[in-house]
Amino acid sequence: MELSAFIEKVRRRESLAGHDLTGVDPFAMDLGGIDLKGADLSREHVPVAAGGTYWPSSSDSARRMRRRVRLRGADLGGANLDRILGEFGDLRGAHLRDASLVEADLRHADLTLADLSGADLTGANLQGAMMAGAKWDDMTRWPEEFTP
């Protein structure tokens, strides 16, 4: 999706369900409450500058410079969020049913009241994540050695 089309859809609070958002920086804007079912928001590299400079997701510089994920109440059912850098992110009440969050950095993220039923959190970093009232089921896959 072109950046201008993405910005216009977000401004109008229109659905982004099923869209490939890997070429834009969806975390530069507040996507709370927007329908993102089945969207691909996965990250191989994290945009950190408006000029199009990208840093590898493992870069300490990217970790310091990244923007805070704002997905409060967003419908992310079945979405691909692999490797997102969501440290200190706001995912309160987000619908993450059947979403893929493989190797996502969710340290200190607020997952209060989030629906994690069937979500794949394999290899995710949930250190310090707030999960009060979050829902999950037997199909939810957790990082090794993590007990919800």
Tab-separated table of C-alpha atoms in Angstrom, residues 36-89:
chain	number	residue	atom	x	y	z
A	36	LEU	CA	-6.563	-4.761	10.860
A	37	LYS	CA	-7.810	-8.361	10.599
A	38	GLY	CA	-5.392	-10.420	8.530
A	39	ALA	CA	-3.107	-7.439	7.814
A	40	ASP	CA	0.645	-8.011	7.474
A	41	LEU	CA	2.486	-5.701	9.862
A	42	SER	CA	5.530	-7.945	10.229
A	43	ARG	CA	8.962	-6.354	10.417
A	44	GLU	CA	12.262	-7.441	8.985
A	45	HIS	CA	13.603	-3.913	9.370
A	46	VAL	CA	12.211	-1.076	11.404
A	47	PRO	CA	11.777	2.387	9.866
A	48	VAL	CA	13.274	4.977	12.181
A	49	ALA	CA	13.562	8.078	10.028
A	50	ALA	CA	11.198	9.906	7.715
A	51	GLY	CA	13.914	9.945	5.070
A	52	GLY	CA	13.570	6.207	4.588
A	53	THR	CA	16.561	5.090	6.630
A	54	TYR	CA	16.051	1.592	8.008
A	55	TRP	CA	17.877	-0.194	10.789
A	56	PRO	CA	17.900	-3.980	11.313
A	57	SER	CA	15.369	-5.025	13.928
A	58	SER	CA	18.173	-6.307	16.154
A	59	SER	CA	19.978	-2.953	16.144
A	60	ASP	CA	20.328	-1.188	19.473
A	61	SER	CA	19.950	2.111	17.620
A	62	ALA	CA	16.576	1.025	16.230
A	63	ARG	CA	15.465	-0.034	19.673
A	64	ARG	CA	16.246	3.414	21.091
A	65	MET	CA	14.693	5.333	18.207
A	66	ARG	CA	11.554	3.349	17.406
A	67	ARG	CA	8.117	4.747	17.959
A	68	ARG	CA	5.664	3.391	20.511
A	69	VAL	CA	3.106	0.990	19.028
A	70	ARG	CA	-0.434	2.361	19.470
A	71	LEU	CA	-2.946	-0.388	18.732
A	72	ARG	CA	-5.388	0.037	21.622
A	73	GLY	CA	-8.637	-1.746	20.810
A	74	ALA	CA	-7.531	-2.552	17.242
A	75	ASP	CA	-8.926	-5.690	15.611
A	76	LEU	CA	-5.803	-7.663	14.663
A	77	GLY	CA	-7.411	-11.094	14.364
A	78	GLY	CA	-5.188	-13.288	12.196
A	79	ALA	CA	-2.759	-10.421	11.537
A	80	ASN	CA	0.965	-11.004	11.026
A	81	LEU	CA	2.890	-9.035	13.657
A	82	ASP	CA	6.053	-11.135	13.559
A	83	ARG	CA	9.107	-9.352	14.932
A	84	ILE	CA	7.351	-6.058	15.661
A	85	LEU	CA	9.143	-3.854	18.138
A	86	GLY	CA	6.315	-3.142	20.532
A	87	GLU	CA	8.254	-2.354	23.692
A	88	PHE	CA	6.070	-0.161	25.938
A	89	GLY	CA	3.337	-0.494	23.276
